[in-house]
Amino acid sequence: QVQLVESGGGLVQAGGSLRLSCVASGRTFSNSVMAWFRQAPGKEREFVAGISWSGGLTYYADSVKGRFTISRDNAKNTLYLQMNSLKPGDTAVYYCAADSPYYGSESRGSWKYWGQGTQVTVSS
């Protein structure tokens, strides 16, 4: 069974930081592009950041650019999202995704594998 498991979510005050992790199992994703999405209550799931298989190319949504950093460790089959200067508007369930034809694809249907999500809550 292929699994993507997110961790690192929690409650943090505005201006604080969190680092999310996504560990893949069942197969290697070292040759696959990966991404982070998020979904707030009552809203559509939205693209946050994507990364090429080598980690050399990244793409960010305008809302997080300059605050979030996506990275990966292929030896550990793990994807990361470093989130700094968090705002209440960042509150959402964060999902990792894998295997799209393009690392910058903002279309949910373009991604083959998904984790179950981890909750991030930013208080005022």
GROMACS .gro file of N, CA, C and O in nm:
model
  496
    1GLN      N    1   0.083  -0.119   0.000
    1GLN     CA    2   0.000   0.000   0.000
    1GLN      C    3   0.088   0.125   0.000
    1GLN      O    4   0.175   0.139   0.085
    2VAL      N    5   0.063   0.215  -0.093
    2VAL     CA    6   0.132   0.343  -0.098
    2VAL      C    7   0.067   0.436   0.004
    2VAL      O    8  -0.056   0.451   0.005
    3GLN      N    9   0.148   0.497   0.087
    3GLN     CA   10   0.098   0.589   0.188
    3GLN      C   11   0.183   0.715   0.194
    3GLN      O   12   0.306   0.709   0.183
    4LEU      N   13   0.117   0.828   0.212
    4LEU     CA   14   0.181   0.955   0.244
    4LEU      C   15   0.125   0.999   0.378
    4LEU      O   16   0.003   1.013   0.392
    5VAL      N   17   0.211   1.021   0.477
    5VAL     CA   18   0.167   1.053   0.612
    5VAL      C   19   0.228   1.185   0.655
    5VAL      O   20   0.350   1.197   0.669
    6GLU      N   21   0.141   1.284   0.679
    6GLU     CA   22   0.185   1.416   0.722
    6GLU      C   23   0.196   1.421   0.875
    6GLU      O   24   0.122   1.352   0.945
    7SER      N   25   0.284   1.507   0.923
    7SER     CA   26   0.297   1.533   1.066
    7SER      C   27   0.353   1.673   1.086
    7SER      O   28   0.399   1.737   0.992
    8GLY      N   29   0.348   1.721   1.210
    8GLY     CA   30   0.404   1.850   1.243
    8GLY      C   31   0.303   1.961   1.261
    8GLY      O   32   0.340   2.073   1.300
    9GLY      N   33   0.177   1.935   1.234
    9GLY     CA   34   0.074   2.035   1.253
    9GLY      C   35   0.047   2.059   1.400
    9GLY      O   36   0.090   1.983   1.487
   10GLY      N   37  -0.026   2.166   1.428
   10GLY     CA   38  -0.060   2.199   1.565
   10GLY      C   39  -0.109   2.340   1.577
   10GLY      O   40  -0.143   2.405   1.478
   11LEU      N   41  -0.114   2.388   1.700
   11LEU     CA   42  -0.159   2.524   1.731
   11LEU      C   43  -0.039   2.613   1.753
   11LEU      O   44   0.051   2.580   1.831
   12VAL      N   45  -0.037   2.728   1.685
   12VAL     CA   46   0.074   2.821   1.698
   12VAL      C   47   0.019   2.964   1.695
   12VAL      O   48  -0.084   2.991   1.634
   13GLN      N   49   0.087   3.054   1.764
   13GLN     CA   50   0.047   3.194   1.764
   13GLN      C   51   0.090   3.263   1.635
   13GLN      O   52   0.187   3.223   1.571
   14ALA      N   53   0.016   3.366   1.597
   14ALA     CA   54   0.052   3.445   1.480
   14ALA      C   55   0.195   3.495   1.491
   14ALA      O   56   0.238   3.541   1.597
   15GLY      N   57   0.268   3.484   1.382
   15GLY     CA   58   0.408   3.521   1.380
   15GLY      C   59   0.503   3.407   1.408
   15GLY      O   60   0.624   3.421   1.388
   16GLY      N   61   0.449   3.294   1.453
   16GLY     CA   62   0.530   3.179   1.485
   16GLY      C   63   0.562   3.093   1.364
   16GLY      O   64   0.529   3.127   1.251
   17SER      N   65   0.627   2.979   1.391
   17SER     CA   66   0.672   2.890   1.284
   17SER      C   67   0.635   2.746   1.313
   17SER      O   68   0.622   2.705   1.429
   18LEU      N   69   0.618   2.669   1.206
   18LEU     CA   70   0.599   2.526   1.213
   18LEU      C   71   0.671   2.462   1.095
   18LEU      O   72   0.686   2.525   0.990
   19ARG      N   73   0.712   2.337   1.112
   19ARG     CA   74   0.765   2.259   1.001
   19ARG      C   75   0.684   2.132   0.985
   19ARG      O   76   0.677   2.051   1.077
   20LEU      N   77   0.624   2.117   0.869
   20LEU     CA   78   0.547   1.998   0.837
   20LEU      C   79   0.635   1.897   0.766
   20LEU      O   80   0.725   1.933   0.689
   21SER      N   81   0.608   1.770   0.791
   21SER     CA   82   0.678   1.661   0.723
   21SER      C   83   0.578   1.568   0.658
   21SER      O   84   0.465   1.553   0.706
   22CYS      N   85   0.619   1.506   0.551
   22CYS     CA   86   0.537   1.406   0.482
   22CYS      C   87   0.627   1.289   0.448
   22CYS      O   88   0.718   1.303   0.365
   23VAL      N   89   0.604   1.175   0.511
   23VAL     CA   90   0.685   1.056   0.490
   23VAL      C   91   0.609   0.960   0.398
   23VAL      O   92   0.495   0.924   0.427
   24ALA      N   93   0.675   0.920   0.291
   24ALA     CA   94   0.615   0.828   0.196
   24ALA      C   95   0.661   0.686   0.223
   24ALA      O   96   0.776   0.662   0.261
   25SER      N   97   0.573   0.590   0.202
   25SER     CA   98   0.605   0.449   0.216
   25SER      C   99   0.534   0.369   0.109
   25SER      O  100   0.440   0.417   0.047
   26GLY      N  101   0.580   0.248   0.088
   26GLY     CA  102   0.521   0.162  -0.014
   26GLY      C  103   0.592   0.169  -0.147
   26GLY      O  104   0.585   0.075  -0.227
   27ARG      N  105   0.658   0.278  -0.173
   27ARG     CA  106   0.737   0.299  -0.293
   27ARG      C  107   0.824   0.422  -0.272
   27ARG      O  108   0.798   0.503  -0.183
   28THR      N  109   0.923   0.439  -0.357
   28THR     CA  110   1.005   0.559  -0.350
   28THR      C  111   0.943   0.669  -0.436
   28THR      O  112   0.886   0.643  -0.541
   29PHE      N  113   0.954   0.793  -0.388
   29PHE     CA  114   0.907   0.908  -0.463
   29PHE      C  115   1.023   0.999  -0.502
   29PHE      O  116   1.002   1.116  -0.535
   30SER      N  117   1.144   0.945  -0.499
   30SER     CA  118   1.262   1.024  -0.530
   30SER      C  119   1.264   1.074  -0.674
   30SER      O  120   1.330   1.173  -0.704
   31ASN      N  121   1.194   1.006  -0.763
   31ASN     CA  122   1.187   1.047  -0.903
   31ASN      C  123   1.052   1.108  -0.938
   31ASN      O  124   1.016   1.115  -1.056
   32SER      N  125   0.978   1.153  -0.837
   32SER     CA  126   0.846   1.212  -0.858
   32SER      C  127   0.842   1.354  -0.804
   32SER      O  128   0.902   1.384  -0.701
   33VAL      N  129   0.770   1.441  -0.873
   33VAL     CA  130   0.747   1.575  -0.820
   33VAL      C  131   0.649   1.566  -0.704
   33VAL      O  132   0.568   1.473  -0.695
   34MET      N  133   0.655   1.662  -0.612
   34MET     CA  134   0.569   1.661  -0.495
   34MET      C  135   0.520   1.803  -0.465
   34MET      O  136   0.575   1.900  -0.517
   35ALA      N  137   0.418   1.812  -0.382
   35ALA     CA  138   0.358   1.942  -0.354
   35ALA      C  139   0.285   1.940  -0.220
   35ALA      O  140   0.256   1.834  -0.163
   36TRP      N  141   0.254   2.060  -0.172
   36TRP     CA  142   0.167   2.080  -0.057
   36TRP      C  143   0.042   2.156  -0.102
   36TRP      O  144   0.052   2.254  -0.177
   37PHE      N  145  -0.072   2.110  -0.053
   37PHE     CA  146  -0.199   2.179  -0.069
   37PHE      C  147  -0.256   2.207   0.069
   37PHE      O  148  -0.212   2.150   0.169
   38ARG      N  149  -0.356   2.293   0.076
   38ARG     CA  150  -0.426   2.316   0.202
   38ARG      C  151  -0.573   2.343   0.176
   38ARG      O  152  -0.612   2.387   0.069
   39GLN      N  153  -0.655   2.317   0.278
   39GLN     CA  154  -0.798   2.336   0.267
   39GLN      C  155  -0.854   2.388   0.398
   39GLN      O  156  -0.844   2.322   0.502
   40ALA      N  157  -0.913   2.506   0.394
   40ALA     CA  158  -0.980   2.565   0.508
   40ALA      C  159  -1.128   2.528   0.505
   40ALA      O  160  -1.182   2.497   0.398
   41PRO      N  161  -1.197   2.530   0.620
   41PRO     CA  162  -1.339   2.497   0.622
   41PRO      C  163  -1.420   2.582   0.526
   41PRO      O  164  -1.407   2.704   0.523
   42GLY      N  165  -1.503   2.517   0.445
   42GLY     CA  166  -1.588   2.587   0.351
   42GLY      C  167  -1.519   2.635   0.225
   42GLY      O  168  -1.584   2.701   0.143
   43LYS      N  169  -1.393   2.603   0.208
   43LYS     CA  170  -1.318   2.647   0.091
   43LYS      C  171  -1.266   2.529   0.011
   43LYS      O  172  -1.257   2.417   0.061
   44GLU      N  173  -1.231   2.555  -0.114
   44GLU     CA  174  -1.173   2.453  -0.199
   44GLU      C  175  -1.028   2.427  -0.159
   44GLU      O  176  -0.960   2.515  -0.104
   45ARG      N  177  -0.982   2.307  -0.187
   45ARG     CA  178  -0.842   2.275  -0.163
   45ARG      C  179  -0.755   2.358  -0.259
   45ARG      O  180  -0.781   2.361  -0.379
   46GLU      N  181  -0.653   2.424  -0.205
   46GLU     CA  182  -0.572   2.512  -0.285
   46GLU      C  183  -0.424   2.473  -0.282
   46GLU      O  184  -0.373   2.423  -0.182
   47PHE      N  185  -0.357   2.501  -0.390
   47PHE     CA  186  -0.215   2.474  -0.405
   47PHE      C  187  -0.134   2.568  -0.318
   47PHE      O  188  -0.163   2.688  -0.312
   48VAL      N  189  -0.032   2.515  -0.252
   48VAL     CA  190   0.057   2.595  -0.167
   48VAL      C  191   0.197   2.606  -0.228
   48VAL      O  192   0.249   2.715  -0.246
   49ALA      N  193   0.258   2.492  -0.258
   49ALA     CA  194   0.394   2.490  -0.312
   49ALA      C  195   0.423   2.357  -0.377
   49ALA      O  196   0.371   2.254  -0.336
   50GLY      N  197   0.508   2.359  -0.480
   50GLY     CA  198   0.549   2.238  -0.547
   50GLY      C  199   0.700   2.234  -0.564
   50GLY      O  200   0.767   2.337  -0.558
   51ILE      N  201   0.754   2.113  -0.586
   51ILE     CA  202   0.898   2.096  -0.595
   51ILE      C  203   0.930   1.987  -0.696
   51ILE      O  204   0.862   1.885  -0.704
   52SER      N  205   1.035   2.010  -0.776
   52SER     CA  206   1.079   1.912  -0.874
   52SER      C  207   1.141   1.792  -0.805
   52SER      O  208   1.171   1.794  -0.685
   53TRP      N  209   1.165   1.685  -0.881
   53TRP     CA  210   1.216   1.562  -0.820
   53TRP      C  211   1.354   1.580  -0.759
   53TRP      O  212   1.387   1.515  -0.659
   54SER      N  213   1.435   1.668  -0.816
   54SER     CA  214   1.570   1.692  -0.764
   54SER      C  215   1.571   1.796  -0.652
   54SER      O  216   1.671   1.807  -0.580
   55GLY      N  217   1.463   1.871  -0.638
   55GLY     CA  218   1.458   1.978  -0.540
   55GLY      C  219   1.513   2.110  -0.591
   55GLY      O  220   1.511   2.209  -0.517
   56GLY      N  221   1.560   2.113  -0.715
   56GLY     CA  222   1.622   2.232  -0.768
   56GLY      C  223   1.525   2.339  -0.814
   56GLY      O  224   1.565   2.455  -0.831
   57LEU      N  225   1.401   2.301  -0.837
   57LEU     CA  226   1.299   2.395  -0.885
   57LEU      C  227   1.180   2.393  -0.791
   57LEU      O  228   1.135   2.286  -0.750
   58THR      N  229   1.132   2.511  -0.755
   58THR     CA  230   1.016   2.524  -0.667
   58THR      C  231   0.920   2.629  -0.721
   58THR      O  232   0.958   2.715  -0.800
   59TYR      N  233   0.796   2.620  -0.677
   59TYR     CA  234   0.692   2.713  -0.719
   59TYR      C  235   0.597   2.734  -0.602
   59TYR      O  236   0.553   2.638  -0.539
   60TYR      N  237   0.565   2.861  -0.572
   60TYR     CA  238   0.483   2.894  -0.457
   60TYR      C  239   0.360   2.975  -0.495
   60TYR      O  240   0.365   3.059  -0.586
   61ALA      N  241   0.252   2.953  -0.421
   61ALA     CA  242   0.137   3.040  -0.432
   61ALA      C  243   0.175   3.179  -0.380
   61ALA      O  244   0.257   3.193  -0.289
   62ASP      N  245   0.115   3.282  -0.438
   62ASP     CA  246   0.147   3.419  -0.399
   62ASP      C  247   0.122   3.444  -0.250
   62ASP      O  248   0.193   3.523  -0.187
   63SER      N  249   0.024   3.377  -0.193
   63SER     CA  250  -0.013   3.401  -0.054
   63SER      C  251   0.092   3.355   0.046
   63SER      O  252   0.092   3.400   0.161
   64VAL      N  253   0.183   3.266   0.004
   64VAL     CA  254   0.284   3.213   0.096
   64VAL      C  255   0.427   3.245   0.053
   64VAL      O  256   0.521   3.218   0.129
   65LYS      N  257   0.444   3.301  -0.063
   65LYS     CA  258   0.577   3.330  -0.115
   65LYS      C  259   0.653   3.423  -0.020
   65LYS      O  260   0.601   3.525   0.024
   66GLY      N  261   0.776   3.385   0.011
   66GLY     CA  262   0.857   3.462   0.103
   66GLY      C  263   0.844   3.420   0.248
   66GLY      O  264   0.927   3.460   0.331
   67ARG      N  265   0.742   3.341   0.280
   67ARG     CA  266   0.719   3.294   0.417
   67ARG      C  267   0.737   3.144   0.431
   67ARG      O  268   0.783   3.097   0.535
   68PHE      N  269   0.700   3.068   0.329
   68PHE     CA  270   0.707   2.923   0.332
   68PHE      C  271   0.821   2.874   0.243
   68PHE      O  272   0.852   2.935   0.140
   69THR      N  273   0.881   2.761   0.281
   69THR     CA  274   0.985   2.699   0.202
   69THR      C  275   0.958   2.550   0.189
   69THR      O  276   0.946   2.480   0.290
   70ILE      N  277   0.949   2.501   0.067
   70ILE     CA  278   0.931   2.358   0.043
   70ILE      C  279   1.067   2.296   0.015
   70ILE      O  280   1.152   2.356  -0.052
   71SER      N  281   1.090   2.176   0.067
   71SER     CA  282   1.215   2.105   0.044
   71SER      C  283   1.190   1.955   0.053
   71SER      O  284   1.081   1.911   0.092
   72ARG      N  285   1.291   1.877   0.018
   72ARG     CA  286   1.275   1.732   0.024
   72ARG      C  287   1.407   1.665   0.054
   72ARG      O  288   1.514   1.719   0.025
   73ASP      N  289   1.399   1.546   0.112
   73ASP     CA  290   1.513   1.462   0.139
   73ASP      C  291   1.482   1.327   0.077
   73ASP      O  292   1.411   1.245   0.135
   74ASN      N  293   1.534   1.306  -0.043
   74ASN     CA  294   1.499   1.184  -0.116
   74ASN      C  295   1.554   1.058  -0.049
   74ASN      O  296   1.495   0.951  -0.063
   75ALA      N  297   1.665   1.069   0.022
   75ALA     CA  298   1.720   0.954   0.092
   75ALA      C  299   1.625   0.904   0.201
   75ALA      O  300   1.623   0.785   0.234
   76LYS      N  301   1.545   0.995   0.257
   76LYS     CA  302   1.447   0.961   0.360
   76LYS      C  303   1.306   0.951   0.306
   76LYS      O  304   1.212   0.926   0.383
   77ASN      N  305   1.289   0.972   0.175
   77ASN     CA  306   1.157   0.969   0.112
   77ASN      C  307   1.061   1.063   0.184
   77ASN      O  308   0.944   1.029   0.209
   78THR      N  309   1.109   1.183   0.214
   78THR     CA  310   1.035   1.278   0.297
   78THR      C  311   1.028   1.415   0.232
   78THR      O  312   1.127   1.464   0.177
   79LEU      N  313   0.912   1.477   0.242
   79LEU     CA  314   0.887   1.612   0.195
   79LEU      C  315   0.864   1.703   0.316
   79LEU      O  316   0.804   1.661   0.415
   80TYR      N  317   0.911   1.827   0.308
   80TYR     CA  318   0.899   1.922   0.418
   80TYR      C  319   0.833   2.052   0.371
   80TYR      O  320   0.841   2.090   0.254
   81LEU      N  321   0.770   2.121   0.467
   81LEU     CA  322   0.722   2.256   0.445
   81LEU      C  323   0.755   2.338   0.569
   81LEU      O  324   0.695   2.318   0.674
   82GLN      N  325   0.852   2.427   0.556
   82GLN     CA  326   0.887   2.519   0.664
   82GLN      C  327   0.798   2.642   0.652
   82GLN      O  328   0.799   2.709   0.549
   83MET      N  329   0.722   2.671   0.756
   83MET     CA  330   0.627   2.781   0.755
   83MET      C  331   0.669   2.884   0.860
   83MET      O  332   0.671   2.854   0.980
   84ASN      N  333   0.703   3.004   0.816
   84ASN     CA  334   0.742   3.113   0.904
   84ASN      C  335   0.642   3.227   0.893
   84ASN      O  336   0.565   3.235   0.798
   85SER      N  337   0.645   3.316   0.991
   85SER     CA  338   0.557   3.433   0.994
   85SER      C  339   0.412   3.394   0.969
   85SER      O  340   0.342   3.454   0.887
   86LEU      N  341   0.366   3.295   1.041
   86LEU     CA  342   0.232   3.241   1.020
   86LEU      C  343   0.124   3.343   1.054
   86LEU      O  344   0.139   3.422   1.148
   87LYS      N  345   0.017   3.339   0.977
   87LYS     CA  346  -0.097   3.428   0.992
   87LYS      C  347  -0.222   3.346   1.019
   87LYS      O  348  -0.229   3.229   0.982
   88PRO      N  349  -0.325   3.406   1.082
   88PRO     CA  350  -0.451   3.332   1.101
   88PRO      C  351  -0.508   3.278   0.970
   88PRO      O  352  -0.571   3.172   0.970
   89GLY      N  353  -0.486   3.347   0.859
   89GLY     CA  354  -0.533   3.302   0.730
   89GLY      C  355  -0.466   3.175   0.680
   89GLY      O  356  -0.513   3.114   0.584
   90ASP      N  357  -0.358   3.132   0.745
   90ASP     CA  358  -0.292   3.007   0.709
   90ASP      C  359  -0.359   2.886   0.773
   90ASP      O  360  -0.320   2.773   0.745
   91THR      N  361  -0.455   2.908   0.861
   91THR     CA  362  -0.524   2.799   0.928
   91THR      C  363  -0.595   2.711   0.826
   91THR      O  364  -0.676   2.759   0.747
   92ALA      N  365  -0.563   2.582   0.827
   92ALA     CA  366  -0.618   2.489   0.730
   92ALA      C  367  -0.566   2.349   0.761
   92ALA      O  368  -0.476   2.331   0.842
   93VAL      N  369  -0.623   2.250   0.694
   93VAL     CA  370  -0.565   2.117   0.690
   93VAL      C  371  -0.467   2.114   0.573
   93VAL      O  372  -0.503   2.149   0.461
   94TYR      N  373  -0.345   2.074   0.601
   94TYR     CA  374  -0.240   2.071   0.500
   94TYR      C  375  -0.218   1.928   0.451
   94TYR      O  376  -0.203   1.836   0.531
   95TYR      N  377  -0.214   1.911   0.320
   95TYR     CA  378  -0.200   1.781   0.256
   95TYR      C  379  -0.074   1.778   0.170
   95TYR      O  380  -0.044   1.874   0.101
   96CYS      N  381  -0.004   1.665   0.172
   96CYS     CA  382   0.102   1.646   0.074
   96CYS      C  383   0.049   1.564  -0.042
   96CYS      O  384  -0.044   1.484  -0.028
   97ALA      N  385   0.107   1.587  -0.159
   97ALA     CA  386   0.066   1.519  -0.280
   97ALA      C  387   0.190   1.479  -0.359
   97ALA      O  388   0.295   1.543  -0.348
   98ALA      N  389   0.176   1.375  -0.440
   98ALA     CA  390   0.290   1.326  -0.517
   98ALA      C  391   0.248   1.281  -0.655
   98ALA      O  392   0.133   1.239  -0.677
   99ASP      N  393   0.341   1.290  -0.748
   99ASP     CA  394   0.330   1.235  -0.882
   99ASP      C  395   0.232   1.311  -0.970
   99ASP      O  396   0.116   1.272  -0.985
  100SER      N  397   0.280   1.419  -1.025
  100SER     CA  398   0.209   1.499  -1.124
  100SER      C  399   0.301   1.517  -1.243
  100SER      O  400   0.423   1.510  -1.230
  101PRO      N  401   0.244   1.541  -1.363
  101PRO     CA  402   0.332   1.570  -1.477
  101PRO      C  403   0.415   1.696  -1.460
  101PRO      O  404   0.517   1.711  -1.528
  102TYR      N  405   0.373   1.787  -1.370
  102TYR     CA  406   0.440   1.914  -1.352
  102TYR      C  407   0.438   1.954  -1.206
  102TYR      O  408   0.333   1.951  -1.141
  103TYR      N  409   0.554   1.994  -1.152
  103TYR     CA  410   0.565   2.026  -1.009
  103TYR      C  411   0.485   2.149  -0.970
  103TYR      O  412   0.451   2.165  -0.852
  104GLY      N  413   0.455   2.236  -1.066
  104GLY     CA  414   0.380   2.356  -1.037
  104GLY      C  415   0.231   2.347  -1.067
  104GLY      O  416   0.163   2.450  -1.067
  105SER      N  417   0.181   2.228  -1.091
  105SER     CA  418   0.040   2.211  -1.123
  105SER      C  419  -0.048   2.246  -1.004
  105SER      O  420  -0.033   2.190  -0.896
  106GLU      N  421  -0.142   2.337  -1.025
  106GLU     CA  422  -0.235   2.379  -0.920
  106GLU      C  423  -0.365   2.300  -0.924
  106GLU      O  424  -0.454   2.323  -0.841
  107SER      N  425  -0.377   2.209  -1.018
  107SER     CA  426  -0.498   2.129  -1.034
  107SER      C  427  -0.494   2.006  -0.945
  107SER      O  428  -0.402   1.924  -0.955
  108ARG      N  429  -0.594   1.990  -0.860
  108ARG     CA  430  -0.601   1.875  -0.769
  108ARG      C  431  -0.601   1.744  -0.845
  108ARG      O  432  -0.540   1.645  -0.803
  109GLY      N  433  -0.668   1.740  -0.959
  109GLY     CA  434  -0.679   1.618  -1.037
  109GLY      C  435  -0.550   1.574  -1.103
  109GLY      O  436  -0.543   1.462  -1.153
  110SER      N  437  -0.449   1.660  -1.106
  110SER     CA  438  -0.321   1.626  -1.168
  110SER      C  439  -0.233   1.540  -1.079
  110SER      O  440  -0.135   1.484  -1.127
  111TRP      N  441  -0.267   1.530  -0.950
  111TRP     CA  442  -0.183   1.461  -0.853
  111TRP      C  443  -0.239   1.323  -0.820
  111TRP      O  444  -0.359   1.309  -0.789
  112LYS      N  445  -0.152   1.223  -0.826
  112LYS     CA  446  -0.195   1.084  -0.815
  112LYS      C  447  -0.212   1.036  -0.671
  112LYS      O  448  -0.305   0.959  -0.642
  113TYR      N  449  -0.123   1.078  -0.581
  113TYR     CA  450  -0.124   1.028  -0.443
  113TYR      C  451  -0.141   1.142  -0.345
  113TYR      O  452  -0.085   1.250  -0.363
  114TRP      N  453  -0.216   1.114  -0.236
  114TRP     CA  454  -0.247   1.214  -0.134
  114TRP      C  455  -0.234   1.157   0.006
  114TRP      O  456  -0.266   1.041   0.029
  115GLY      N  457  -0.189   1.242   0.100
  115GLY     CA  458  -0.193   1.207   0.240
  115GLY      C  459  -0.327   1.241   0.301
  115GLY      O  460  -0.416   1.295   0.235
  116GLN      N  461  -0.344   1.210   0.429
  116GLN     CA  462  -0.469   1.234   0.500
  116GLN      C  463  -0.478   1.373   0.560
  116GLN      O  464  -0.586   1.415   0.602
  117GLY      N  465  -0.368   1.445   0.565
  117GLY     CA  466  -0.368   1.582   0.611
  117GLY      C  467  -0.328   1.598   0.757
  117GLY      O  468  -0.342   1.507   0.837
  118THR      N  469  -0.279   1.716   0.789
  118THR     CA  470  -0.246   1.753   0.926
  118THR      C  471  -0.298   1.895   0.952
  118THR      O  472  -0.285   1.983   0.867
  119GLN      N  473  -0.359   1.914   1.068
  119GLN     CA  474  -0.425   2.041   1.099
  119GLN      C  475  -0.325   2.144   1.147
  119GLN      O  476  -0.244   2.118   1.237
  120VAL      N  477  -0.331   2.263   1.088
  120VAL     CA  478  -0.253   2.378   1.132
  120VAL      C  479  -0.350   2.487   1.174
  120VAL      O  480  -0.435   2.528   1.095
  121THR      N  481  -0.338   2.533   1.297
  121THR     CA  482  -0.425   2.639   1.349
  121THR      C  483  -0.337   2.753   1.400
  121THR      O  484  -0.251   2.732   1.485
  122VAL      N  485  -0.361   2.872   1.346
  122VAL     CA  486  -0.284   2.990   1.384
  122VAL      C  487  -0.377   3.085   1.459
  122VAL      O  488  -0.476   3.133   1.402
  123SER      N  489  -0.346   3.112   1.583
  123SER     CA  490  -0.429   3.198   1.667
  123SER      C  491  -0.384   3.343   1.656
  123SER      O  492  -0.267   3.373   1.630
  124SER      N  493  -0.480   3.435   1.681
  124SER     CA  494  -0.450   3.578   1.675
  124SER      C  495  -0.378   3.623   1.800
  124SER      O  496  -0.389   3.564   1.907
   0.00000   0.00000   0.00000
